[in-house]
């Protein structure tokens, strides 16, 4: 654990994460396995998510999320108490202050000051706080304003008749599950399953950047949906006597690639090792094709320990001037054997 690696097969744990052998898959948005002093152990990180993990949601304001060093599965986001837009007043209209909601600053909410006029950052009106207004109204920068209905834009829960401001709109519920939102098109104000990426500050779907990554399917609310474990995510191949089986999804956001296997006596086919032969080219170097099987060519009966293998074209350079007679005979046998192997 903690030793540098390039793939899972190099590690005793079977897991290579963040470039080191790791004790777990570390798929949480805010965890990593290469933390200084704790290499090889999954743990929570602070700041930005590491490696290929999904970045924290951000709209470029103070509402942007970040890893808090405690929670592993998702980024932490400022709550509605963090003001992302100060109130302002101009031309008889006040733009209400807004607090963070779901990792972003809600769209501006504008209220007319009439019959009052603008003051410094607020209307010269009839209230200071919500309690100054009747039960079905809130104090919008100096003016008591009717509580907003479901689906109306909001900057804080106190502006909504439901008491819930979620995803920038007044909502009928908290919509806390990973694959739901309250601002879905034509369903604003109601917690609704969504498709694609989770919205706002909800945890991103696990993904290693391949087609195995998860997504919301528009039906399930509580979690992302992933491709089936049988889904092929990397192609099979065979090169230089090593067969690399196809990788398949693990149904949790990762593409699992098996370790390559040597072809042994046989050569590579298009994407896998051959299991039978028709000629010597179907066999590994040092082997010849005999009756559909690749066998090593060795002259044990003459007391040689070195392999003698006919070349691919069936020809070999002629004997040297002082070659013994039995070697001349041997070369003739080799040529005949090679030519026979090459025949249909």
Short mmCIF file of N, CA, C and O in Angstrom, two decimals, residues 89-94 111-114 116-118 123:
data_model
loop_
_atom_site.label_atom_id
_atom_site.label_comp_id
_atom_site.label_asym_id
_atom_site.label_seq_id
_atom_site.Cartn_x
_atom_site.Cartn_y
_atom_site.Cartn_z
N UNK A 89 -31.08 49.30 -4.12
CA UNK A 89 -32.32 49.96 -4.51
C UNK A 89 -32.02 51.05 -5.52
O UNK A 89 -31.11 51.87 -5.33
N UNK A 90 -32.78 51.06 -6.62
CA UNK A 90 -32.60 52.06 -7.67
C UNK A 90 -33.87 52.14 -8.49
O UNK A 90 -34.56 51.13 -8.71
N UNK A 91 -34.19 53.37 -8.93
CA UNK A 91 -35.34 53.59 -9.81
C UNK A 91 -36.63 53.05 -9.23
O UNK A 91 -37.48 52.50 -9.95
N UNK A 92 -36.79 53.18 -7.92
CA UNK A 92 -38.04 52.77 -7.28
C UNK A 92 -38.20 51.28 -7.10
O UNK A 92 -39.29 50.82 -6.75
N UNK A 93 -37.15 50.51 -7.33
CA UNK A 93 -37.21 49.07 -7.16
C UNK A 93 -36.05 48.60 -6.31
O UNK A 93 -34.92 49.11 -6.44
N UNK A 94 -36.32 47.63 -5.44
CA UNK A 94 -35.27 47.08 -4.59
C UNK A 94 -34.96 45.64 -5.04
O UNK A 94 -35.87 44.86 -5.33
N UNK A 111 -38.41 43.88 -6.11
CA UNK A 111 -39.69 44.31 -5.53
C UNK A 111 -39.83 45.81 -5.73
O UNK A 111 -38.88 46.57 -5.50
N UNK A 112 -41.03 46.24 -6.16
CA UNK A 112 -41.28 47.67 -6.32
C UNK A 112 -41.44 48.33 -4.95
O UNK A 112 -42.10 47.79 -4.05
N UNK A 113 -40.87 49.49 -4.78
CA UNK A 113 -40.95 50.21 -3.49
C UNK A 113 -42.26 50.99 -3.33
O UNK A 113 -42.61 51.39 -2.22
N UNK A 114 -42.96 51.24 -4.43
CA UNK A 114 -44.18 52.06 -4.37
C UNK A 114 -45.14 51.53 -3.30
O UNK A 114 -45.27 50.30 -3.15
N UNK A 116 -43.51 53.75 -1.66
CA UNK A 116 -42.33 54.34 -1.04
C UNK A 116 -41.26 54.60 -2.09
O UNK A 116 -41.40 54.23 -3.26
N UNK A 117 -40.18 55.19 -1.69
CA UNK A 117 -39.05 55.46 -2.59
C UNK A 117 -37.82 54.71 -2.09
O UNK A 117 -37.80 54.15 -1.00
N UNK A 118 -36.81 54.71 -2.92
CA UNK A 118 -35.58 54.02 -2.55
C UNK A 118 -34.81 54.80 -1.49
O UNK A 118 -34.72 56.03 -1.55
N UNK A 123 -35.84 50.04 0.37
CA UNK A 123 -36.95 50.98 0.25
C UNK A 123 -37.14 51.73 1.58
O UNK A 123 -36.85 51.19 2.66
#
